[in-house]
Coordinates of N, CA and C and ligand atoms in Angstrom, one line a residue:
M1 N 11.7 0.9 -4.0 CA 10.1 0.9 -4.0 C 9.5 1.2 -2.3
R2 N 8.6 2.3 -2.2 CA 8.1 2.5 -1.0 C 7.1 1.1 -0.6
L3 N 7.0 1.3 0.8 CA 6.3 0.2 1.4 C 5.2 0.4 1.6
F4 N 3.7 1.2 1.8 CA 3.1 0.9 2.0 C 2.1 0.1 3.0
L5 N 0.8 0.4 4.1 CA 0.4 -0.6 4.9 C -0.7 -0.4 4.6
D6 N -1.3 -2.3 3.8 CA -3.1 -1.6 3.7 C -3.7 -2.8 4.3
T7 N -4.4 -1.3 5.5 CA -5.3 -1.8 6.4 C -6.3 -0.3 6.9
A8 N -6.7 -0.8 8.0 CA -7.7 0.9 8.4 C -7.8 0.4 9.8
S9 N -7.0 -0.5 10.4 CA -6.1 -1.3 11.2 C -5.7 0.1 12.4
V10 N -5.5 0.7 13.0 CA -4.4 2.3 13.7 C -3.9 1.5 14.9
D11 N -3.9 0.0 14.9 CA -3.0 -0.9 15.8 C -1.8 -1.3 15.1
E12 N -2.2 -1.5 14.0 CA -1.3 -2.2 12.7 C -0.7 -1.0 12.4
I13 N -1.4 -0.2 12.1 CA -0.5 1.2 11.3 C 0.4 1.5 12.8
R14 N 0.3 1.4 13.7 CA 0.9 2.2 15.1 C 2.2 0.8 15.1
A15 N 1.5 0.2 14.7 CA 3.0 -0.9 15.4 C 3.7 -0.5 13.7
A16 N 3.7 -0.5 12.9 CA 4.3 -0.7 11.2 C 5.1 0.7 11.2
A17 N 4.5 1.4 12.1 CA 4.8 3.0 12.1 C 5.9 3.2 13.1
K18 N 5.9 2.6 14.4 CA 7.3 2.5 15.0 C 9.0 2.0 14.2
L19 N 8.5 1.4 13.0 CA 9.7 0.3 12.2 C 10.3 1.9 11.8
G20 N 9.6 2.3 11.0 CA 10.1 3.9 10.5 C 9.9 3.6 9.0
V21 N 9.4 1.7 8.2 CA 10.0 1.9 7.1 C 8.4 1.8 6.4
I22 N 7.7 2.6 7.0 CA 6.3 2.8 6.0 C 5.6 4.1 5.6
S23 N 5.8 4.6 4.3 CA 5.2 5.8 4.0 C 3.9 6.1 3.3
G24 N 3.5 5.1 3.5 CA 1.8 5.0 3.7 C 1.0 4.3 3.9
V25 N -0.5 4.5 3.5 CA -1.5 3.8 3.9 C -2.7 3.5 2.9
T26 N -2.8 2.8 2.3 CA -4.2 2.5 1.6 C -5.5 1.9 2.5
T27 N -6.6 2.3 2.3 CA -7.1 1.3 2.7 C -9.3 1.4 1.7
N28 N -9.8 0.6 2.2 CA -10.6 0.6 1.1 C -11.7 0.3 2.4
P29 N -12.6 0.2 1.7 CA -14.6 -0.4 2.9 C -14.9 -1.6 3.7
S30 N -13.8 -2.5 2.7 CA -13.5 -3.9 3.4 C -13.0 -4.0 4.1
L31 N -11.7 -3.2 4.4 CA -10.8 -2.9 5.3 C -11.4 -2.2 6.3
W32 N -12.3 -1.3 6.0 CA -13.2 -0.5 7.1 C -14.1 -1.3 7.8
A33 N -14.3 -2.0 7.1 CA -15.5 -2.7 7.6 C -14.9 -3.5 8.1
K34 N -13.9 -4.3 8.2 CA -13.2 -5.2 9.2 C -12.7 -5.0 10.1
E35 N -12.9 -3.5 10.2 CA -12.4 -2.9 11.6 C -13.7 -2.8 12.8
G36 N -14.6 -2.9 12.3 CA -16.2 -2.6 13.3 C -16.2 -1.2 11.9
G37 N -16.1 -0.8 11.2 CA -16.7 -0.1 11.3 C -16.0 1.1 12.2
G38 N -17.3 2.5 12.4 CA -16.8 3.3 12.8 C -16.9 4.8 11.5
D39 N -16.3 5.8 12.3 CA -16.7 7.3 11.8 C -15.4 7.2 10.6
Y40 N -15.6 7.0 9.3 CA -14.4 6.8 8.3 C -13.1 7.7 8.5
R41 N -13.8 9.3 8.1 CA -13.4 10.3 8.1 C -12.4 10.3 9.7
D42 N -13.0 10.0 11.4 CA -11.8 10.1 12.3 C -10.9 8.8 12.1
I43 N -11.5 7.9 11.3 CA -10.5 6.7 11.0 C -8.9 7.6 9.8
V44 N -9.4 8.1 9.1 CA -8.6 8.3 8.6 C -7.9 9.6 8.5
L45 N -8.0 10.8 9.3 CA -7.7 11.4 10.6 C -6.5 10.8 11.3
E46 N -7.2 10.1 11.8 CA -5.9 9.3 13.1 C -5.4 8.7 12.2
I47 N -5.0 8.0 11.1 CA -3.9 7.8 10.1 C -3.3 8.3 9.5
C48 N -3.7 9.8 9.7 CA -3.2 10.3 9.1 C -1.8 11.3 10.0
G49 N -2.1 11.2 11.6 CA -1.8 11.7 12.4 C -0.5 10.7 13.1
I50 N -1.0 9.1 12.7 CA 0.1 8.6 13.0 C 1.2 8.6 11.0
V51 N 0.7 8.4 10.4 CA 1.9 8.1 8.9 C 2.4 9.9 8.0
D52 N 3.0 10.0 8.3 CA 3.1 11.4 7.1 C 3.7 10.9 6.2
G53 N 2.4 10.4 4.8 CA 2.6 10.1 3.4 C 1.5 10.1 3.6
P54 N 1.0 9.1 1.5 CA 0.1 9.5 1.7 C -0.9 8.5 2.2
I55 N -2.3 8.7 2.1 CA -3.3 8.3 3.0 C -4.5 7.9 2.0
S56 N -4.8 6.8 1.4 CA -6.0 6.9 0.4 C -7.2 6.3 1.3
A57 N -8.4 7.0 0.9 CA -9.5 6.7 1.2 C -10.4 6.7 0.2
E58 N -11.4 5.8 0.3 CA -11.9 5.3 -1.1 C -13.6 6.0 -0.9
C59 N -13.5 6.8 -2.2 CA -15.2 7.1 -3.1 C -15.8 6.1 -3.3
L60 N -16.9 6.5 -2.8 CA -18.3 5.3 -2.8 C -19.3 5.7 -4.3
S61 N -20.1 7.7 -4.3 CA -20.4 7.6 -5.7 C -20.5 6.6 -6.8
R62 N -21.5 6.5 -7.4 CA -21.7 5.9 -8.9 C -22.1 6.3 -9.6
D63 N -21.9 8.1 -9.9 CA -22.2 8.6 -10.5 C -21.0 10.0 -10.8
V64 N -21.0 10.4 -12.1 CA -19.9 11.5 -12.1 C -19.8 12.6 -11.2
E65 N -20.4 13.5 -10.5 CA -21.2 14.5 -10.1 C -20.8 14.2 -9.2
G66 N -21.5 13.3 -8.5 CA -21.1 12.5 -6.7 C -20.0 11.8 -6.8
L67 N -19.3 11.2 -7.6 CA -17.8 11.1 -7.3 C -17.0 12.4 -7.4
V68 N -17.3 13.3 -8.6 CA -16.6 14.5 -7.9 C -16.9 15.3 -6.9
E69 N -17.9 15.6 -6.4 CA -18.1 15.9 -5.6 C -17.8 15.5 -3.4
E70 N -18.0 14.0 -3.8 CA -17.3 13.1 -2.4 C -15.7 13.1 -2.5
A71 N -15.1 13.4 -4.1 CA -13.4 13.1 -3.6 C -13.2 14.4 -3.4
R72 N -13.8 15.7 -3.7 CA -13.5 17.2 -2.9 C -13.0 17.0 -1.8
R73 N -14.0 16.8 -1.4 CA -14.8 16.6 0.2 C -14.0 15.8 0.6
I74 N -13.4 14.4 0.6 CA -12.9 14.0 1.4 C -11.0 14.2 0.6
S75 N -10.4 14.7 -0.1 CA -9.4 15.7 -0.2 C -9.2 16.7 0.9
S76 N -10.5 17.0 1.1 CA -10.1 17.5 2.1 C -9.8 18.0 3.3
W77 N -10.2 16.7 4.1 CA -9.8 16.6 5.0 C -9.0 16.4 5.8
H78 N -7.3 16.0 4.6 CA -6.5 16.0 5.0 C -5.1 16.5 4.0
P79 N -4.0 17.9 3.9 CA -3.1 17.3 2.8 C -2.6 16.2 2.3
N80 N -2.9 15.3 3.2 CA -2.2 14.0 2.7 C -2.9 12.5 2.5
V81 N -4.1 13.4 2.4 CA -5.0 12.2 2.0 C -5.3 12.2 0.4
V82 N -6.2 11.1 -0.2 CA -5.6 10.7 -1.5 C -6.7 10.2 -2.0
V83 N -7.8 10.1 -3.1 CA -9.3 9.8 -3.2 C -8.6 8.4 -3.5
K84 N -9.3 7.3 -3.3 CA -9.1 5.8 -4.2 C -10.1 5.9 -4.7
I85 N -10.7 6.1 -6.5 CA -11.2 5.7 -7.1 C -11.5 4.6 -8.2
P86 N -12.5 3.8 -8.4 CA -12.3 2.6 -9.0 C -12.6 3.2 -10.9
I87 N -11.4 1.8 -11.8 CA -11.3 2.6 -12.6 C -12.6 2.0 -13.5
D88 N -13.6 2.8 -14.1 CA -14.9 2.8 -15.3 C -15.1 3.9 -15.6
E89 N -15.8 3.4 -16.4 CA -16.7 4.9 -16.9 C -16.5 6.4 -15.8
V90 N -16.9 6.5 -15.2 CA -17.3 7.0 -14.2 C -16.1 7.1 -13.2
G91 N -15.2 6.4 -13.2 CA -14.2 6.6 -12.2 C -12.8 7.6 -13.4
L92 N -12.8 7.4 -14.4 CA -12.0 7.8 -16.2 C -12.6 9.1 -15.5
E93 N -13.2 9.4 -16.1 CA -14.5 11.2 -16.5 C -13.7 11.7 -14.7
A94 N -14.4 11.5 -13.9 CA -14.2 12.1 -12.2 C -13.0 11.8 -12.4
T95 N -11.9 11.2 -12.6 CA -9.9 11.1 -12.4 C -10.0 12.1 -12.9
S96 N -10.0 12.3 -14.9 CA -9.8 13.8 -15.3 C -9.8 15.0 -14.8
R97 N -11.0 15.2 -14.4 CA -11.7 16.2 -14.1 C -10.9 16.6 -12.5
L98 N -10.5 15.6 -11.4 CA -10.4 16.3 -10.9 C -8.7 16.5 -10.7
S99 N -8.0 15.6 -11.3 CA -6.9 15.9 -11.5 C -6.4 17.0 -12.3
K100 N -7.1 17.7 -13.1 CA -7.0 19.0 -13.0 C -7.0 19.7 -12.6
E101 N -7.7 19.4 -10.8 CA -8.3 20.3 -9.9 C -6.9 20.2 -9.2
G102 N -6.2 19.2 -9.4 CA -5.4 19.1 -9.0 C -4.6 17.9 -7.0
V103 N -6.2 17.7 -7.6 CA -7.1 16.0 -6.7 C -6.3 15.3 -6.8
K104 N -5.6 14.7 -5.7 CA -4.7 13.0 -5.7 C -5.7 12.1 -6.0
V105 N -5.4 11.3 -7.0 CA -6.8 9.8 -7.4 C -5.1 8.7 -7.1
N106 N -5.9 7.9 -6.7 CA -5.1 6.7 -6.4 C -6.6 6.0 -7.7
M107 N -5.8 5.7 -8.6 CA -7.5 4.6 -9.3 C -7.1 2.5 -9.3
T108 N -8.0 2.2 -8.5 CA -8.3 0.9 -7.5 C -8.9 0.8 -8.8
L109 N -8.8 -1.4 -8.4 CA -9.0 -1.9 -9.0 C -9.1 -1.6 -10.2
V110 N -8.2 -2.1 -11.4 CA -6.9 -2.1 -12.5 C -6.5 -3.6 -12.2
F111 N -7.1 -3.9 -13.1 CA -6.9 -5.6 -13.8 C -5.8 -5.7 -14.6
S112 N -5.2 -4.4 -15.9 CA -4.8 -5.4 -17.1 C -4.2 -4.0 -17.4
A113 N -2.9 -3.9 -17.9 CA -2.2 -2.7 -18.3 C -3.1 -2.0 -19.6
N114 N -4.2 -1.7 -19.9 CA -5.3 -1.2 -20.9 C -5.3 -0.3 -20.0
Q115 N -6.0 -0.4 -19.2 CA -7.1 0.3 -17.7 C -5.7 0.9 -16.7
A116 N -4.6 0.7 -16.7 CA -3.8 1.4 -16.8 C -3.1 2.6 -16.7
L117 N -3.1 2.4 -18.9 CA -2.9 3.1 -19.4 C -3.8 4.0 -19.3
L118 N -5.4 4.0 -19.2 CA -6.5 4.4 -19.1 C -6.1 5.6 -18.2
A119 N -6.3 4.9 -17.3 CA -5.6 5.7 -16.1 C -4.4 7.0 -15.8
A120 N -3.7 6.3 -16.4 CA -2.6 7.8 -17.0 C -3.2 8.2 -17.5
H121 N -3.6 8.8 -18.4 CA -4.0 10.3 -19.1 C -5.1 10.6 -18.2
A122 N -5.4 9.9 -17.7 CA -6.6 10.3 -17.1 C -6.5 11.6 -15.4
G123 N -5.2 11.4 -15.4 CA -4.3 11.8 -14.9 C -4.0 11.4 -13.3
A124 N -4.3 9.8 -13.1 CA -4.0 9.8 -11.8 C -2.8 9.6 -11.1
T125 N -2.7 10.5 -10.1 CA -0.9 10.3 -9.6 C -1.0 8.8 -9.0
Y126 N -1.9 7.6 -8.4 CA -2.1 6.6 -8.3 C -2.2 5.3 -9.2
I127 N -1.9 4.4 -9.6 CA -2.1 3.2 -10.5 C -1.9 2.3 -9.7
S128 N -3.1 1.5 -8.9 CA -3.5 0.2 -8.5 C -3.5 -1.4 -9.2
P129 N -2.7 -1.6 -9.6 CA -2.7 -3.2 -10.0 C -2.9 -4.3 -8.7
F130 N -4.0 -4.8 -9.5 CA -4.6 -5.6 -8.1 C -3.9 -7.0 -8.0
V131 N -2.9 -7.8 -7.6 CA -1.8 -8.6 -7.8 C -2.6 -9.8 -7.0
G132 N -3.2 -10.0 -6.7 CA -3.6 -11.3 -6.0 C -5.4 -11.6 -5.9
R133 N -5.6 -10.5 -6.5 CA -7.5 -11.0 -6.4 C -7.2 -12.1 -8.5
L134 N -5.9 -11.5 -9.0 CA -6.0 -11.7 -10.7 C -5.5 -12.8 -10.1
D135 N -4.3 -13.9 -9.8 CA -3.2 -15.2 -9.4 C -5.2 -15.8 -8.9
D136 N -6.2 -15.4 -7.6 CA -6.6 -15.8 -7.5 C -7.8 -16.7 -8.2
V137 N -7.6 -16.3 -10.1 CA -9.1 -16.6 -10.4 C -7.0 -16.6 -12.3
G138 N -6.4 -17.2 -11.6 CA -5.1 -18.1 -12.8 C -4.6 -17.1 -13.4
H139 N -4.6 -16.2 -13.0 CA -3.5 -15.3 -13.8 C -2.5 -14.6 -13.3
R140 N -1.1 -14.5 -13.9 CA -0.4 -13.8 -13.3 C -0.1 -12.5 -13.3
G141 N -1.3 -12.0 -11.6 CA -1.5 -10.7 -11.3 C -0.1 -9.7 -11.4
M142 N 1.4 -10.0 -11.5 CA 2.6 -9.0 -11.2 C 2.3 -9.0 -12.6
A143 N 1.9 -9.7 -13.5 CA 2.0 -9.4 -15.2 C 1.7 -7.9 -15.6
V144 N 0.9 -7.5 -14.8 CA -0.3 -6.4 -15.1 C 0.8 -5.1 -14.5
V145 N 2.3 -5.3 -12.9 CA 2.6 -4.0 -12.7 C 3.9 -4.6 -13.9
E146 N 4.3 -5.3 -14.2 CA 5.4 -5.7 -14.7 C 5.2 -5.0 -16.3
E147 N 3.4 -5.5 -17.0 CA 3.5 -4.3 -18.3 C 3.1 -2.7 -17.8
T148 N 2.8 -2.5 -17.0 CA 2.2 -0.6 -16.2 C 4.3 -0.6 -16.6
M149 N 4.3 -1.2 -16.0 CA 6.1 0.2 -15.7 C 6.7 0.2 -16.7
Q150 N 6.4 -1.2 -18.0 CA 7.1 -0.5 -19.2 C 6.8 0.2 -20.2
I151 N 5.3 0.6 -19.4 CA 4.6 1.9 -20.7 C 5.2 2.6 -20.3
L152 N 4.9 2.8 -18.8 CA 4.8 4.3 -18.0 C 6.1 4.7 -18.1
E153 N 7.3 3.9 -18.3 CA 8.8 4.1 -18.5 C 9.2 4.6 -20.0
C154 N 8.5 3.5 -20.8 CA 8.6 4.0 -22.3 C 8.1 5.3 -22.7
Y155 N 7.0 5.6 -22.3 CA 6.6 6.6 -23.2 C 6.5 7.9 -21.5
H156 N 7.5 7.8 -21.0 CA 7.9 8.8 -19.1 C 7.2 9.2 -18.9
L157 N 6.2 8.3 -17.9 CA 4.8 9.2 -17.9 C 4.8 8.9 -16.4
P158 N 4.5 10.4 -15.8 CA 5.0 10.4 -14.2 C 4.5 9.7 -13.3
N159 N 2.8 9.2 -13.7 CA 1.8 7.9 -12.7 C 3.0 7.3 -11.9
Q160 N 2.6 7.0 -10.8 CA 3.2 5.9 -9.8 C 2.5 4.7 -9.6
V161 N 3.4 3.9 -10.1 CA 2.5 2.7 -9.9 C 2.1 1.6 -8.4
I162 N 1.4 1.8 -8.4 CA 0.9 0.5 -6.3 C 0.6 -0.3 -6.2
A163 N 1.4 -1.7 -5.8 CA 1.1 -3.2 -6.4 C 0.1 -3.2 -5.1
A164 N -0.7 -3.6 -5.5 CA -2.3 -3.9 -4.3 C -2.2 -5.3 -4.5
S165 N -3.4 -5.5 -3.4 CA -4.1 -7.2 -3.3 C -3.0 -8.1 -3.1
L166 N -1.3 -7.4 -2.3 CA -0.4 -8.5 -2.2 C -0.7 -9.3 -1.2
R167 N -0.2 -10.9 -1.6 CA -0.8 -11.8 -0.4 C 0.3 -12.2 0.4
H168 N 1.4 -11.8 0.0 CA 2.8 -13.0 0.4 C 4.4 -12.3 0.5
P169 N 5.2 -12.0 1.4 CA 6.3 -11.6 0.8 C 7.1 -12.2 -0.5
L170 N 7.0 -12.8 -1.2 CA 7.3 -12.9 -2.3 C 6.5 -12.3 -3.4
H171 N 5.3 -11.7 -2.4 CA 5.1 -10.5 -3.9 C 5.9 -9.1 -3.8
V172 N 6.1 -9.0 -2.9 CA 7.0 -7.8 -2.6 C 8.2 -8.2 -3.6
I173 N 8.7 -8.9 -3.2 CA 10.0 -8.8 -3.7 C 10.1 -9.0 -5.4
E174 N 8.9 -9.7 -5.3 CA 8.7 -9.4 -7.3 C 8.2 -7.7 -7.4
A175 N 7.4 -7.2 -6.9 CA 7.0 -6.4 -7.2 C 8.2 -5.1 -7.0
A176 N 8.8 -5.5 -6.2 CA 10.5 -4.2 -6.2 C 11.5 -4.8 -7.7
M177 N 10.9 -6.0 -8.1 CA 12.4 -6.2 -9.4 C 11.1 -5.9 -9.9
A178 N 10.0 -6.2 -10.4 CA 9.5 -5.0 -11.7 C 9.5 -3.9 -11.5
G179 N 10.0 -3.0 -10.1 CA 9.8 -1.5 -10.4 C 9.2 -1.0 -10.1
A180 N 8.1 -1.7 -9.7 CA 6.8 -0.9 -8.9 C 7.4 0.4 -7.6
H181 N 6.8 2.0 -8.3 CA 7.2 3.0 -7.4 C 6.9 2.4 -6.1
I182 N 5.9 1.6 -5.8 CA 5.2 1.2 -4.4 C 4.7 0.4 -4.0
A183 N 4.8 -0.9 -2.7 CA 3.2 -1.8 -2.6 C 3.3 -1.3 -1.7
T184 N 2.0 -1.8 -1.6 CA 1.1 -1.5 -0.4 C 0.9 -3.3 -0.2
M185 N 0.6 -3.6 1.8 CA 0.7 -4.3 1.7 C 0.2 -5.0 3.0
P186 N -0.9 -5.8 3.5 CA -1.0 -6.1 5.1 C 0.2 -6.3 6.1
Y187 N -1.0 -6.1 7.6 CA 0.9 -5.7 8.0 C 1.0 -7.4 8.2
S188 N 0.4 -8.7 8.0 CA 1.0 -10.0 8.4 C 1.9 -10.3 7.4
V189 N 1.3 -9.0 6.3 CA 2.7 -9.4 5.1 C 4.0 -8.8 5.6
L190 N 4.0 -7.3 5.7 CA 5.5 -7.1 6.7 C 6.2 -8.0 7.3
M191 N 4.7 -8.2 8.1 CA 5.8 -9.3 8.9 C 6.6 -10.9 8.5
G192 N 5.8 -10.7 7.4 CA 6.1 -12.0 7.3 C 8.1 -11.8 6.0
M193 N 8.1 -11.3 6.1 CA 9.1 -9.9 5.0 C 10.1 -9.5 6.3
L194 N 9.8 -9.6 7.6 CA 10.8 -9.0 8.8 C 11.5 -10.4 8.9
R195 N 10.8 -11.5 9.3 CA 10.9 -12.6 10.2 C 11.8 -13.7 9.6
H196 N 12.6 -14.4 9.6 CA 13.2 -15.2 8.7 C 13.7 -16.1 10.6
P197 N 14.1 -17.4 10.2 CA 13.6 -18.2 11.2 C 16.1 -18.3 11.7
L198 N 16.2 -18.4 10.7 CA 17.5 -18.6 11.2 C 18.3 -16.7 11.7
T199 N 17.3 -15.5 11.7 CA 17.7 -15.2 12.0 C 17.7 -14.9 14.0
D200 N 16.3 -15.8 13.9 CA 15.9 -15.9 15.8 C 17.0 -16.5 15.6
V201 N 17.4 -17.8 15.1 CA 18.4 -18.9 15.5 C 19.9 -18.3 15.8
G202 N 20.1 -17.3 15.4 CA 21.2 -16.6 15.4 C 21.2 -15.6 16.3
I203 N 20.3 -15.2 16.7 CA 20.6 -13.9 18.0 C 20.3 -15.0 19.4
E204 N 19.7 -16.0 18.9 CA 19.6 -16.9 20.5 C 21.1 -17.5 21.0
R205 N 21.3 -17.7 19.5 CA 23.1 -18.3 19.7 C 23.7 -17.3 20.2
F206 N 24.2 -15.8 19.1 CA 24.4 -15.1 19.6 C 24.7 -14.6 21.3
L207 N 23.4 -14.7 21.4 CA 23.4 -14.3 22.9 C 24.0 -15.3 24.3
A208 N 23.1 -16.7 23.7 CA 23.8 -17.8 24.4 C 25.5 -18.0 24.7
D209 N 25.9 -17.6 23.3 CA 27.4 -17.0 23.4 C 28.6 -15.9 24.4
A210 N 27.3 -15.3 24.3 CA 28.0 -14.0 24.8 C 28.0 -14.3 26.4
E211 N 27.1 -14.7 26.8 CA 26.7 -15.6 27.9 C 27.8 -16.6 28.3
K212 N 28.4 -16.9 27.6 CA 29.4 -17.8 27.6 C 30.9 -17.9 27.9
A213 N 30.8 -16.4 27.1 CA 32.4 -16.2 26.9 C 32.3 -15.0 28.2
A214 N 31.1 -14.4 28.7 CA 31.1 -13.5 30.2 C 31.4 -14.3 31.0
K215 N 30.7 -15.5 31.5 CA 30.7 -16.6 32.1 C 32.7 -17.0 32.3
A216 N 33.0 -17.7 31.2 CA 34.8 -17.2 31.1 C 35.4 -16.7 32.0
A217 N 34.6 -15.3 31.3 CA 35.9 -14.2 31.5 C 36.0 -14.1 32.9
R218 N 34.4 -13.9 34.0 CA 34.0 -14.0 35.4 C 35.3 -14.9 36.0
A219 N 35.4 -16.1 35.3 CA 35.6 -17.3 36.0 C 37.9 -17.4 35.2
R220 N 38.0 -16.1 35.1 CA 39.5 -16.6 34.5 C 40.2 -15.1 36.3
G221 N 38.9 -13.6 35.7 CA 39.2 -13.7 36.6 C 39.5 -13.5 38.3
K222 N 38.6 -15.2 38.8 CA 38.4 -14.6 40.3 C 40.0 -15.3 40.3
R223 N 41.2 -16.0 39.0 CA 41.5 -17.3 39.5 C 43.1 -15.9 40.1
Ligands
G3P301 O1 -4.6 -2.5 -1.8 C1 -5.9 -3.5 -2.4 C2 -6.2 -4.5 -1.3 O2 -6.8 -4.0 -0.1 C3 -7.2 -5.5 -2.0 O3 -6.9 -6.5 -1.4 O4 -6.7 -9.2 -1.0 O5 -8.7 -8.2 -0.6 O6 -7.2 -8.3 -3.3 P1 -7.1 -8.0 -1.6

């Protein structure tokens, strides 16, 4: 399972990219607004310069022609740009047309396996079930990832599932165990995956013991 960062913060992306474990980035208008706005194209292009992998940028048009035009324009920004399109009638029709032209679509705001199956048939390269938002309303969000994976595997469909709206490190483990191709997560969740208090204690103990051992060796040398 590949790991993507779900953020529009260039600082977070730079910090995560240094670790060498991130292979793509997903953004959306809420994440863009959280960073104080700015020119969306400039931000997306800056991200493309940091991470050499799929970078999802959201389309906002609400009619098919507008959406197709917007997606063509956004996808022309950089070869790694993937257009994010919400699943509804407009989004599905636009995705069917765009996928035939070779435009890579990340079908977003997916909340059921039925929606995922439709996105797959429309030719979306990526399908993003939103796990945390389903958990928020009392459903088990990861079930949509599990069901979608089973369906894609059963019919040998080539689409890739991005487990999205992940809120904590346990979601990442569950997504990996469900066989999701990709998990996209906030920087805080990535750090949550990395950090463990026993690792910190272990490092401190090794350093203290190494110091003790060196001191003993020095003392022996003096004798
Ligand atoms: O990738 C989707 C993500 O940005 C949504 O996350 O936390 O707003 O549900 P959240």
